[in-house]
C-alpha atoms as a PDB file:
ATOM      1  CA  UNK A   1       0.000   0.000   0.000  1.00  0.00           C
ATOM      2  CA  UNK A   2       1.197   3.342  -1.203  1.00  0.00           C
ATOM      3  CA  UNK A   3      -0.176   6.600   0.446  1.00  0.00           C
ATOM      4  CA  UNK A   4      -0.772   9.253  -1.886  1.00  0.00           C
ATOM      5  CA  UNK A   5      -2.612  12.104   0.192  1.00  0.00           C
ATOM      6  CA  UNK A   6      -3.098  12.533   4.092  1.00  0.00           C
ATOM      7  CA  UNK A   7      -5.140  14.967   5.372  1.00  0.00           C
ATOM      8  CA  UNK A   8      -6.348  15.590   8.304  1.00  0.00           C
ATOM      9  CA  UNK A   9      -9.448  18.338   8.895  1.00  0.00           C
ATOM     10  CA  UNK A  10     -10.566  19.821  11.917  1.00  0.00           C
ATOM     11  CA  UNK A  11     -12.614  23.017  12.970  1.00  0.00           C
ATOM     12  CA  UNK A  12     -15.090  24.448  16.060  1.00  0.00           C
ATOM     13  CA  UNK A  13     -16.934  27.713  15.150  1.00  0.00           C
ATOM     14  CA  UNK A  14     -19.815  29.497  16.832  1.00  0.00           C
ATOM     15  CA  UNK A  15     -21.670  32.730  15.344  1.00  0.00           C
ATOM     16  CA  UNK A  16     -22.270  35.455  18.074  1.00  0.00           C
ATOM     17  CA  UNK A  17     -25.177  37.515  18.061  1.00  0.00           C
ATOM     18  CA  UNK A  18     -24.588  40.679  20.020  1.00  0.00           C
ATOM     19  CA  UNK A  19     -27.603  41.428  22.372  1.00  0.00           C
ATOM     20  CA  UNK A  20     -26.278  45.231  23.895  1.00  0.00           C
ATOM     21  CA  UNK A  21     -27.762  48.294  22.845  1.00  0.00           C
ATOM     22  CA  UNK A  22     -26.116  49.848  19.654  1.00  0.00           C
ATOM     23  CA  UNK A  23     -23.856  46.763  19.143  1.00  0.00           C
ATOM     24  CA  UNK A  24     -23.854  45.363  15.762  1.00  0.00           C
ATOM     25  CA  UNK A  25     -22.305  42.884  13.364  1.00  0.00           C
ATOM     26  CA  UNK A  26     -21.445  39.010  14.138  1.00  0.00           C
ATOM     27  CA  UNK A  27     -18.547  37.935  15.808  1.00  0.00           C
ATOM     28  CA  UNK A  28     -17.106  34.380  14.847  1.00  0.00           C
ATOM     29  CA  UNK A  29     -15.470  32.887  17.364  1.00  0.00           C
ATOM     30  CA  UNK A  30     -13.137  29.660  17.515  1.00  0.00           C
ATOM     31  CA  UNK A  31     -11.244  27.751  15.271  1.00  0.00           C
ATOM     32  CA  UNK A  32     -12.351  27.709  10.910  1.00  0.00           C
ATOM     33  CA  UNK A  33     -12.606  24.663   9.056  1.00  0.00           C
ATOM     34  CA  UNK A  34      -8.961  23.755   8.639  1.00  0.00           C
ATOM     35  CA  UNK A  35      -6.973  21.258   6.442  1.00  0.00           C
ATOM     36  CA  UNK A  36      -3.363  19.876   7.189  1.00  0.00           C
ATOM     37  CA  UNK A  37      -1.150  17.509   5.157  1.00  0.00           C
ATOM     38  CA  UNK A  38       1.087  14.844   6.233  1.00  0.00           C
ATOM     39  CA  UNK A  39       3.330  14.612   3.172  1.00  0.00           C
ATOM     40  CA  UNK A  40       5.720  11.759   4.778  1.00  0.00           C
ATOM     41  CA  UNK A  41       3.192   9.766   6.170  1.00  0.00           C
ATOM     42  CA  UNK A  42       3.839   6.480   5.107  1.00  0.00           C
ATOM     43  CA  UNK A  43       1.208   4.599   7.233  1.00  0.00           C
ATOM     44  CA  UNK A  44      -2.662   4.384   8.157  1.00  0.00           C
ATOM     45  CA  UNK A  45      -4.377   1.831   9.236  1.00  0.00           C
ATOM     46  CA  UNK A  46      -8.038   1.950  10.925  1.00  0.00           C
ATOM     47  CA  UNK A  47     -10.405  -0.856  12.774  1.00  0.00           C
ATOM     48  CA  UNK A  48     -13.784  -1.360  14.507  1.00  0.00           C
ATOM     49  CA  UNK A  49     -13.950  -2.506  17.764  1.00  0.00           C
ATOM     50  CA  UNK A  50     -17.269  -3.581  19.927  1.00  0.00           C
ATOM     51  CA  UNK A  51     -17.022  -3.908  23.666  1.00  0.00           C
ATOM     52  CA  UNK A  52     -19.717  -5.575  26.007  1.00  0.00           C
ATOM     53  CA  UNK A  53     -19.019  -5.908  30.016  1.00  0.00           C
ATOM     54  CA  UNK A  54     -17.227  -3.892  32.280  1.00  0.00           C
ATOM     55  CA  UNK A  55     -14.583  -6.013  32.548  1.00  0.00           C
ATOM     56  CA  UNK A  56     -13.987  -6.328  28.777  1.00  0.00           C
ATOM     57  CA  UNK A  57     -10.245  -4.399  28.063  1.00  0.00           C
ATOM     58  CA  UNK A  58      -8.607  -3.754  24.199  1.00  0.00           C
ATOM     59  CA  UNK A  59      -5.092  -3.043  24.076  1.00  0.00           C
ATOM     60  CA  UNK A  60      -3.899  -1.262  20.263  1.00  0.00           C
ATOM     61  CA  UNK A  61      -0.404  -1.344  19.755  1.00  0.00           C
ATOM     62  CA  UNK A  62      -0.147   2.047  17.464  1.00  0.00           C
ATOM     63  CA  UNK A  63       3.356   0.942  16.508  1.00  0.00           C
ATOM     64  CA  UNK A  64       1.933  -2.400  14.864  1.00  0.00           C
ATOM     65  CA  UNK A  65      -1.462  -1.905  14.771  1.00  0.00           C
ATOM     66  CA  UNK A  66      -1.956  -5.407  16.699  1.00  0.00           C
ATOM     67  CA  UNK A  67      -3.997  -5.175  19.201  1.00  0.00           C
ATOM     68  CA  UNK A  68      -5.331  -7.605  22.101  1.00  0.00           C
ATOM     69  CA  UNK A  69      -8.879  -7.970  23.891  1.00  0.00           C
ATOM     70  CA  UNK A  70     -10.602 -10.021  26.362  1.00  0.00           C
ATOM     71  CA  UNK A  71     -12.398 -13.087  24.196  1.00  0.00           C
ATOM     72  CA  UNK A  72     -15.766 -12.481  23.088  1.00  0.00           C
ATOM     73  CA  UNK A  73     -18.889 -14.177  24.800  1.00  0.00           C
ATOM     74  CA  UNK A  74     -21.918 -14.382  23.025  1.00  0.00           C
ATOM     75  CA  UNK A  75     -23.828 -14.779  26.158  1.00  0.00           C
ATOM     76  CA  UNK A  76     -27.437 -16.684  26.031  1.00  0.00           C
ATOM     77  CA  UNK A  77     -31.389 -14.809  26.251  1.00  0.00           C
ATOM     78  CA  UNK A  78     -32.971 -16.140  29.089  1.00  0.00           C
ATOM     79  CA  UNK A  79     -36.267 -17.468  28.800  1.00  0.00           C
ATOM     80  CA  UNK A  80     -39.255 -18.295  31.733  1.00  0.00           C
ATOM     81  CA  UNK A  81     -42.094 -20.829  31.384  1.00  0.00           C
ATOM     82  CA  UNK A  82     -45.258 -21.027  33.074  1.00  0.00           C
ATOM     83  CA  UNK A  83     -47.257 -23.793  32.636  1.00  0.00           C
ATOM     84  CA  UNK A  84     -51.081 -23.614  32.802  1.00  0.00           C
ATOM     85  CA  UNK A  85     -53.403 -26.222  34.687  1.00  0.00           C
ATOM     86  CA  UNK A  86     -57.194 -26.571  35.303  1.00  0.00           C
ATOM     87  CA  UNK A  87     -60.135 -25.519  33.074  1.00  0.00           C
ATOM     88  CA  UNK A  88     -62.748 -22.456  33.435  1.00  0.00           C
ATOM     89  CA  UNK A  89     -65.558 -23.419  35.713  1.00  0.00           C
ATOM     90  CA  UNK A  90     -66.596 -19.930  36.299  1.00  0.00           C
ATOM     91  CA  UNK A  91     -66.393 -17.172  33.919  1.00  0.00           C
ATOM     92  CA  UNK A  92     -64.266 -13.842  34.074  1.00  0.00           C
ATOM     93  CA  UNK A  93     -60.187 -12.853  34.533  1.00  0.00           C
ATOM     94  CA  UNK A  94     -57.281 -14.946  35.293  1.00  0.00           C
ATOM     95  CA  UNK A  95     -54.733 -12.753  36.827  1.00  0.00           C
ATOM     96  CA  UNK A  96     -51.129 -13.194  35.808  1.00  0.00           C
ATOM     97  CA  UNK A  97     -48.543 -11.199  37.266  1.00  0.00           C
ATOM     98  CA  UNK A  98     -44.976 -10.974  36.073  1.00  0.00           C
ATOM     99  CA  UNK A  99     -41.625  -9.733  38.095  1.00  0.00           C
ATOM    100  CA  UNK A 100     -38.549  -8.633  36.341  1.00  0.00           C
ATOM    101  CA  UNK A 101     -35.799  -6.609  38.383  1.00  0.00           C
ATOM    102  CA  UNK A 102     -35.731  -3.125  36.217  1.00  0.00           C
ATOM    103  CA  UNK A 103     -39.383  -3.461  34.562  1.00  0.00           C
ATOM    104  CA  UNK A 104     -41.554  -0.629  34.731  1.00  0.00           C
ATOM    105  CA  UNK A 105     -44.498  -1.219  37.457  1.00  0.00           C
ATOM    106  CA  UNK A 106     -42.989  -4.789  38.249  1.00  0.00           C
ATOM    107  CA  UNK A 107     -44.473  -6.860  39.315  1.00  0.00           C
ATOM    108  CA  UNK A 108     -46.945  -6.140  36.667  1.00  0.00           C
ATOM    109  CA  UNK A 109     -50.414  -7.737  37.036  1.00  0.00           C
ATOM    110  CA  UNK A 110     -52.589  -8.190  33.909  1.00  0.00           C
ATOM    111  CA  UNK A 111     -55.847  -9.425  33.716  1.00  0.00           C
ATOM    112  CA  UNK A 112     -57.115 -11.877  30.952  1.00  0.00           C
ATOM    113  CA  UNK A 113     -60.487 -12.572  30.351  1.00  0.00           C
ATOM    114  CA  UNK A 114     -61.478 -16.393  30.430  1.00  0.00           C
ATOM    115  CA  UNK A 115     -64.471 -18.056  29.941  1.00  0.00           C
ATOM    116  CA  UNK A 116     -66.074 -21.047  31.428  1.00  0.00           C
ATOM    117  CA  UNK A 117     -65.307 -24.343  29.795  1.00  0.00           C
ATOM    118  CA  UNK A 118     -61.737 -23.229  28.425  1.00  0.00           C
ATOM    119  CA  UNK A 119     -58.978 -25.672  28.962  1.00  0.00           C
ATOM    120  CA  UNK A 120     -55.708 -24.802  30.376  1.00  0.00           C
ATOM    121  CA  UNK A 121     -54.316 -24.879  26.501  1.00  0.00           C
ATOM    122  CA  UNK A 122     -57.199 -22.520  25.546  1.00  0.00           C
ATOM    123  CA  UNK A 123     -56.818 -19.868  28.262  1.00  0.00           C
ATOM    124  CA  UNK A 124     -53.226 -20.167  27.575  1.00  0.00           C
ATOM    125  CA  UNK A 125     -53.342 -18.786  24.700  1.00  0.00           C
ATOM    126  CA  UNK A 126     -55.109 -16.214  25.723  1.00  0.00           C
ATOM    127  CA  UNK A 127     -52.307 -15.392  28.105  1.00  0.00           C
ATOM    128  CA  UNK A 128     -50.056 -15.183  25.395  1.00  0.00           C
ATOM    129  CA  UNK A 129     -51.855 -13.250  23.192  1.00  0.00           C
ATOM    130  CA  UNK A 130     -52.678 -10.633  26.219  1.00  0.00           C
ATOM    131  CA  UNK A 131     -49.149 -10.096  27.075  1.00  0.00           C
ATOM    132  CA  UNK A 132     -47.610 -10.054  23.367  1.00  0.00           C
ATOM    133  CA  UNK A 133     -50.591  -6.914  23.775  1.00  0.00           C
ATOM    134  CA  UNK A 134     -49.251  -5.370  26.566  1.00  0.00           C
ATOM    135  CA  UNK A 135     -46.452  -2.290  25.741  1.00  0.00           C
ATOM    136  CA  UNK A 136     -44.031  -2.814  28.927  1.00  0.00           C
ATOM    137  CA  UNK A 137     -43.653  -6.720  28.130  1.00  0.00           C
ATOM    138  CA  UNK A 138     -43.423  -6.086  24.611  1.00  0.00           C
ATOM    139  CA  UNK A 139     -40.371  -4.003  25.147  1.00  0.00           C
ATOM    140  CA  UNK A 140     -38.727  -6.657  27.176  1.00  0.00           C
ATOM    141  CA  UNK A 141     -39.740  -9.574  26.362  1.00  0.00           C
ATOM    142  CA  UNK A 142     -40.276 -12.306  23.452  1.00  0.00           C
ATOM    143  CA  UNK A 143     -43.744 -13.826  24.277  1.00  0.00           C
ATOM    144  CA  UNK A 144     -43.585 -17.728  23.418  1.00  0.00           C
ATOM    145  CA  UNK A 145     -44.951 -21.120  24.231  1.00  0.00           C
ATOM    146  CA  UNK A 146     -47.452 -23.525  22.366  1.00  0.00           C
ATOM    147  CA  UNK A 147     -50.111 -25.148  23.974  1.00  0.00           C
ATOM    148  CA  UNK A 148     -50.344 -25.131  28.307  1.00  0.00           C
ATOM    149  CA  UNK A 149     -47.019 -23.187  27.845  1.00  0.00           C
ATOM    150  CA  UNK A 150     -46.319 -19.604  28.605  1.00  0.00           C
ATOM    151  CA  UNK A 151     -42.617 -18.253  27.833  1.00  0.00           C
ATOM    152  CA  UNK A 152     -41.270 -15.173  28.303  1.00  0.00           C
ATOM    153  CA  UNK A 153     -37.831 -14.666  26.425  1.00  0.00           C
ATOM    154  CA  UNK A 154     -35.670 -11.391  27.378  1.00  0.00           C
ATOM    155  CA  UNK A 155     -34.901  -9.204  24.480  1.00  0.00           C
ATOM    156  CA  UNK A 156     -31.433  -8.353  23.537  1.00  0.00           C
ATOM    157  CA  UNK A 157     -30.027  -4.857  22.643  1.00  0.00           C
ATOM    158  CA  UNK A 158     -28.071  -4.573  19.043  1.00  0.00           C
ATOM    159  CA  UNK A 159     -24.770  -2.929  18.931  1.00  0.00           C
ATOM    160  CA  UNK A 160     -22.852  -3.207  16.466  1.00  0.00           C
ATOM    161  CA  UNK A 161     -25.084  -5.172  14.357  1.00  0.00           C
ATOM    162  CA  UNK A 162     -24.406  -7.931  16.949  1.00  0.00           C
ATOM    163  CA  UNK A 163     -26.928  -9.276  19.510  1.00  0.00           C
ATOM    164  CA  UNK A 164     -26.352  -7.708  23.196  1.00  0.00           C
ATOM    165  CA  UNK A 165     -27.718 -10.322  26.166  1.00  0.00           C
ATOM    166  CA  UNK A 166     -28.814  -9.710  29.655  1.00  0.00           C
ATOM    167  CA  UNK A 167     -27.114 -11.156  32.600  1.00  0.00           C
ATOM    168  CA  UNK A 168     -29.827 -13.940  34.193  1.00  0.00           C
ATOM    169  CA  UNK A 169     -32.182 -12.115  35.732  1.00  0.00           C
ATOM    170  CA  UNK A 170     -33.165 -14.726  38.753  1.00  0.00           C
ATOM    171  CA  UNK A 171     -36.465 -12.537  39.839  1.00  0.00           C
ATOM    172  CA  UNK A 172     -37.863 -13.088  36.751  1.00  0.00           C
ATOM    173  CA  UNK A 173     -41.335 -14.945  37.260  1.00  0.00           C
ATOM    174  CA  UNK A 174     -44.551 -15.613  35.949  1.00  0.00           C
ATOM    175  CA  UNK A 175     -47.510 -16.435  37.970  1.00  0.00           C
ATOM    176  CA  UNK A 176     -50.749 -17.496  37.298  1.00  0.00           C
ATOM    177  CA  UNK A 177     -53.690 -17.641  39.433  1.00  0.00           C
ATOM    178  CA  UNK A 178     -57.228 -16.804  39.292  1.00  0.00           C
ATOM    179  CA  UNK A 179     -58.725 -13.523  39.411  1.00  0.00           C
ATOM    180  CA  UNK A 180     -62.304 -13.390  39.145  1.00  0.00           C
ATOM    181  CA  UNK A 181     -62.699 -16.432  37.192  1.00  0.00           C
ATOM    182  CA  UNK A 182     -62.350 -20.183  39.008  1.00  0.00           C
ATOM    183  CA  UNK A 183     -60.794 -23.395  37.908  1.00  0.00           C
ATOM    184  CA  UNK A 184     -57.118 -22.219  37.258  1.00  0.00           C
ATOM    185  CA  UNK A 185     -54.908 -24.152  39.334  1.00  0.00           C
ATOM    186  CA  UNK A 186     -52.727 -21.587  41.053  1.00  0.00           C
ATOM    187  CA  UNK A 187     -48.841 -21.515  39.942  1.00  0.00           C
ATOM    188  CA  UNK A 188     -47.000 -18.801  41.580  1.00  0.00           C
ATOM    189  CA  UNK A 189     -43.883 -19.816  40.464  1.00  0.00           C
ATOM    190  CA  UNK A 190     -42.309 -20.308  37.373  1.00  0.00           C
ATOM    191  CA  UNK A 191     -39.376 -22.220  35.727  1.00  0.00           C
ATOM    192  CA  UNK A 192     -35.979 -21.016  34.389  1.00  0.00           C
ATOM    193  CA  UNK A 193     -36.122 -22.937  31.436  1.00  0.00           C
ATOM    194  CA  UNK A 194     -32.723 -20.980  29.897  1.00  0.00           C
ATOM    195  CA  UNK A 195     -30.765 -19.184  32.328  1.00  0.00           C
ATOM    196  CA  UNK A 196     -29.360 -15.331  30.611  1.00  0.00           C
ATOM    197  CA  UNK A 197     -25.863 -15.579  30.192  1.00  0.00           C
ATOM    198  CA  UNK A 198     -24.569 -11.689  29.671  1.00  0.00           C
ATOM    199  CA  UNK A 199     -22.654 -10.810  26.479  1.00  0.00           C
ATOM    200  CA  UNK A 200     -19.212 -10.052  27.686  1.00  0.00           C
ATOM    201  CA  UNK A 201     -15.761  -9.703  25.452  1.00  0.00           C
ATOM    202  CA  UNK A 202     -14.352  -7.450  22.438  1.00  0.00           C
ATOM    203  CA  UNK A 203     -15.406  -8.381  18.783  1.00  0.00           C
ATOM    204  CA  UNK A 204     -12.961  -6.846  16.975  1.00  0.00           C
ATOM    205  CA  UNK A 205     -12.818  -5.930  13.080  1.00  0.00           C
ATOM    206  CA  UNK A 206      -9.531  -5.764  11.262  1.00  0.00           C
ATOM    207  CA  UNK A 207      -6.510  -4.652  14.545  1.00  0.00           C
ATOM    208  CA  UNK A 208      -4.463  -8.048  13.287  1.00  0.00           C
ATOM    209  CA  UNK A 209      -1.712  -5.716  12.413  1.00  0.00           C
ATOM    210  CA  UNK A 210      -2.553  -5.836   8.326  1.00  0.00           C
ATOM    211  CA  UNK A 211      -3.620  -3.105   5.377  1.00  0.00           C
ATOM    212  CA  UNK A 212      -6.719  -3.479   3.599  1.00  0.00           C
ATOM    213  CA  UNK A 213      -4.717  -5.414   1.180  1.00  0.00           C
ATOM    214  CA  UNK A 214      -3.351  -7.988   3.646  1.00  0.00           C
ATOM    215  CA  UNK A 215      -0.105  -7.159   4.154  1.00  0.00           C
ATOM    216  CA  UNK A 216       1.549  -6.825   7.191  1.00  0.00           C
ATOM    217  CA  UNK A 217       1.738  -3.318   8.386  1.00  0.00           C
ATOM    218  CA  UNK A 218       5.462  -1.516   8.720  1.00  0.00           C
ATOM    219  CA  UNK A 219       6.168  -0.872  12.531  1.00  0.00           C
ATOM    220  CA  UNK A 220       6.011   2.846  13.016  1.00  0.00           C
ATOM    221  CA  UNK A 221       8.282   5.462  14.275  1.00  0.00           C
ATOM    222  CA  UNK A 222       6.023   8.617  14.300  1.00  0.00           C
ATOM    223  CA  UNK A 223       2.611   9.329  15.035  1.00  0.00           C
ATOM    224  CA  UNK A 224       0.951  11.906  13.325  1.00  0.00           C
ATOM    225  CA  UNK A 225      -2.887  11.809  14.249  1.00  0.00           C
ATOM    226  CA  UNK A 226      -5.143   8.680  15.673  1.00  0.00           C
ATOM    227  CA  UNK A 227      -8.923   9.652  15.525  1.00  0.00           C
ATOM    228  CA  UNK A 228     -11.449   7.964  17.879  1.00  0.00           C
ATOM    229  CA  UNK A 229     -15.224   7.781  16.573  1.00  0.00           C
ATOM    230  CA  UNK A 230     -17.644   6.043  18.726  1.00  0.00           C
ATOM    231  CA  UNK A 231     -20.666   5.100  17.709  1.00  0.00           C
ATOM    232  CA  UNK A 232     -22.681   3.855  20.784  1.00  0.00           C
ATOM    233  CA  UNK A 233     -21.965   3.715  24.714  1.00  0.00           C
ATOM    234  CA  UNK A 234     -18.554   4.890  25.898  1.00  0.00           C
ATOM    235  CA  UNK A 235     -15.078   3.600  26.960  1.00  0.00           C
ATOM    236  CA  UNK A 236     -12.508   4.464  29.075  1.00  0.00           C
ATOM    237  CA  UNK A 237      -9.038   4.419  27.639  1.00  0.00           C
ATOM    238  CA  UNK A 238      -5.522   4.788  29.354  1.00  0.00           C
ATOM    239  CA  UNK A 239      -3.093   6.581  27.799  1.00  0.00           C
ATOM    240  CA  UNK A 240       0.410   8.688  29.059  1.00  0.00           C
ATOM    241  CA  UNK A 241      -0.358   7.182  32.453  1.00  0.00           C
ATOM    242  CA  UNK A 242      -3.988   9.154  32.873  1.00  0.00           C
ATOM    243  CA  UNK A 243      -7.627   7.848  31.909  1.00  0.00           C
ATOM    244  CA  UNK A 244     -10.183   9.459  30.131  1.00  0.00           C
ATOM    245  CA  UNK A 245     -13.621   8.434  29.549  1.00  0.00           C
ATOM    246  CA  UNK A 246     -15.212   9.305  25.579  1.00  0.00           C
ATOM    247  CA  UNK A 247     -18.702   9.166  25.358  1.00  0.00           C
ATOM    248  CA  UNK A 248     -20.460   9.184  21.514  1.00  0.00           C
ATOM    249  CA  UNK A 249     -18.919  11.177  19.687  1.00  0.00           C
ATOM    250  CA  UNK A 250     -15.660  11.801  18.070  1.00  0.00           C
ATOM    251  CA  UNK A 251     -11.628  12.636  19.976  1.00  0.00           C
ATOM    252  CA  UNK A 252      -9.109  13.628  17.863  1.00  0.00           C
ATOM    253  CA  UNK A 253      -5.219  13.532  18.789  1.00  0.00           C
ATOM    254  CA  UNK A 254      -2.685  15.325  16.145  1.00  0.00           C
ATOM    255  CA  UNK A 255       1.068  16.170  16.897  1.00  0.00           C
ATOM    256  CA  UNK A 256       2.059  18.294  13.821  1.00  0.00           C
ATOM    257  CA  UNK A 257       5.889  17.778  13.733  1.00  0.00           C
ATOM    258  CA  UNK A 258       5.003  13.528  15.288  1.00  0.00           C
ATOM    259  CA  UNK A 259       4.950  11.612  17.795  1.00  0.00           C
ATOM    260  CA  UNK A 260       8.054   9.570  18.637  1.00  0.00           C
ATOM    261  CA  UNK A 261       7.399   8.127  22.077  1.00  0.00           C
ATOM    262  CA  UNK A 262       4.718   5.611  20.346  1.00  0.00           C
ATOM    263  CA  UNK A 263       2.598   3.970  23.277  1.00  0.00           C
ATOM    264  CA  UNK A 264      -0.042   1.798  23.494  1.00  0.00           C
ATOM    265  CA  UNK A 265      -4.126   2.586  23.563  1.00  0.00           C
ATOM    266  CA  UNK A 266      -5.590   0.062  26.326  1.00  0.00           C
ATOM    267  CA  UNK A 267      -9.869   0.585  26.016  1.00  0.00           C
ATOM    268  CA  UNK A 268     -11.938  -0.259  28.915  1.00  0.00           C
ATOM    269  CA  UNK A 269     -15.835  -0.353  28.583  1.00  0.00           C
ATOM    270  CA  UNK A 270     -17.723   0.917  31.428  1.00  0.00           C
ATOM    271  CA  UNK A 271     -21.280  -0.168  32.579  1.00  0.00           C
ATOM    272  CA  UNK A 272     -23.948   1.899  30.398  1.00  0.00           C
ATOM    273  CA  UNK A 273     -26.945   1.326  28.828  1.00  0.00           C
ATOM    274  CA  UNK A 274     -26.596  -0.612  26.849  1.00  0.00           C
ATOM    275  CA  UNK A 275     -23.810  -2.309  28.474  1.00  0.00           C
ATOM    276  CA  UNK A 276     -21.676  -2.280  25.427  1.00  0.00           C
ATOM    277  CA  UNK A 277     -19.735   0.583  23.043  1.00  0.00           C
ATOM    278  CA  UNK A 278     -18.873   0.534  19.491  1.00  0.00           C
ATOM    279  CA  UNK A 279     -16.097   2.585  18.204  1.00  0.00           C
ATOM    280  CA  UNK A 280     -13.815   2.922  15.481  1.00  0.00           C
ATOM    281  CA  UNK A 281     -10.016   3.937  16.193  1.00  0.00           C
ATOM    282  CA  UNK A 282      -7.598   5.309  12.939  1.00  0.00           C
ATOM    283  CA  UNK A 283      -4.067   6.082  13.084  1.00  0.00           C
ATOM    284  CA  UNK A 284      -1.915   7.934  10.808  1.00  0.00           C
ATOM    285  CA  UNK A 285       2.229   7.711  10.916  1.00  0.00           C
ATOM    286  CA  UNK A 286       5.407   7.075   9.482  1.00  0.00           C
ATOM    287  CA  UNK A 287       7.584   3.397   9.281  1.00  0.00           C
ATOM    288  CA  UNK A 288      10.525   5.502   7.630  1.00  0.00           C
ATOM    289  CA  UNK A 289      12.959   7.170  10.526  1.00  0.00           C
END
């Protein structure tokens, strides 16, 4: 890979409006749209990086563009089953009530209307269909389950394009019971039929220390910019001894005459919601002394 052109653009301008008496004309104030050039620049490389868990760390050599990370865990959706017994012998509403730690109004209690002769498949159903109905499970949860079966599956966030899972949740429950109707066989507790295992790790894009063409990448011996652009959630990242924490947005680091003492970026992503980050980190140097 030959570099032709690197430039690097950058500005932070405000219009001012004066608001005193017999003051006119705008004032601009900060720093205009401005281009530099890197003529020997010799090097750029760039990669994705998405982080779930506090505990998840990415380490970016700058000089070789390798980096290291904590292995990815896909983690598992937990899903809850109730299971309905007894049929209607009295018209009117079975009364489920669900608990999730973090769920609006939990426990939640929902009534669903029954009538008399339905079977414990039948007025299942209906308990499906009611909560599927109902906006706070909805946005939690994955209602499931054929036939005396009631599941409730937690929903996973998307970062990244990839699927973000829930640490188990263990006061998760479902429980049936009859409200004004009669013949449901009470079941105030529910099974774990999956227990949520919470996505945890780094999946990283490109950082194996190779160009867009494959090749191995030159070790460098100046920096002249790195640019960090996250997308979602935030990171901590350690550099020169200190820590700072970069929310979404974009942080931009350029030494004009280089960077010699080359040192390593190590990431850290802190509890948010969603417990993850995505970010993209690009660096811009020289192999040639």
């Amino acid at each position: 890979m030959e570099l032709t052109q690197s430039i690097l653009s950058y500005g932070l301008r405000s219009i001012a409006t004066p608001t005193s008496t017999n003051v006119v004309n705008d004032v601009e104030v900060g720093v205009a749209q401005t281009q530099e050039r890197f003529a020997d620049a010799d090097v750029v490389y760039s990669l994705r990086a998405v982080m779930a868990g506090s505990a998840s760390t990415l380490t970016i050599d700058q000089e070789t563009g390798v980096c290291t990370a904590t292995a990815y865990v896909a983690g598992t959706a937990q899903v809850e089953t109730a299971t309905a017994a007894g049929t209607i012998t009295a018209s009117g509403n079975a009364s489920v009530t669900v608990t999730s730690a973090g769920m609006t109004g939990s426990p939640l209690t929902i009534s669903v209307p029954v009538v008399l002769g339905d079977t414990a498949s039948v007025w299942a159903d209906k308990v499906r269909t009611t909560l599927a109905a109902n906006a706070t499970i909805a946005a939690r949860f994955t209602v499931g389950g054929t036939t005396t079966a009631i599941s409730l599956t937690r929903l996973s966030a998307t970062v990244g394009g990839l699927p973000i899972r829930s640490a188990n949740d263990a006061t998760l429950n479902i429980a049936l019971a009859n409200g004004t109707c009669t013949g449901i066989t009470a079941a105030p507790t529910s099974a774990n039929t999956t227990a949520g295992v919470a996505t945890s790790g780094v999946t990283l894009y490109d950082g194996d220390g190779k160009d867009f063409e494959g090749n191995t990448l030159p070790s460098l011996s100046i920096i002249y910019a790195n640019l960090i652009v996250m997308s979602t959630g935030s990171v901590t990242y350690e550099i020169f001894s200190g820590q700072i924490e970069i929310a979404k947005g974009k942080f931009l680091q350029s030494f004009d005459d280089g960077l010699s003492a080359i040192n390593e970026f190590i990431f850290s992503a802190p509890p948010t919601a969603p417990d993850a980050a995505e970010f993209t980190f690009t660096v811009l140097g020289k192999a040639t002394a």
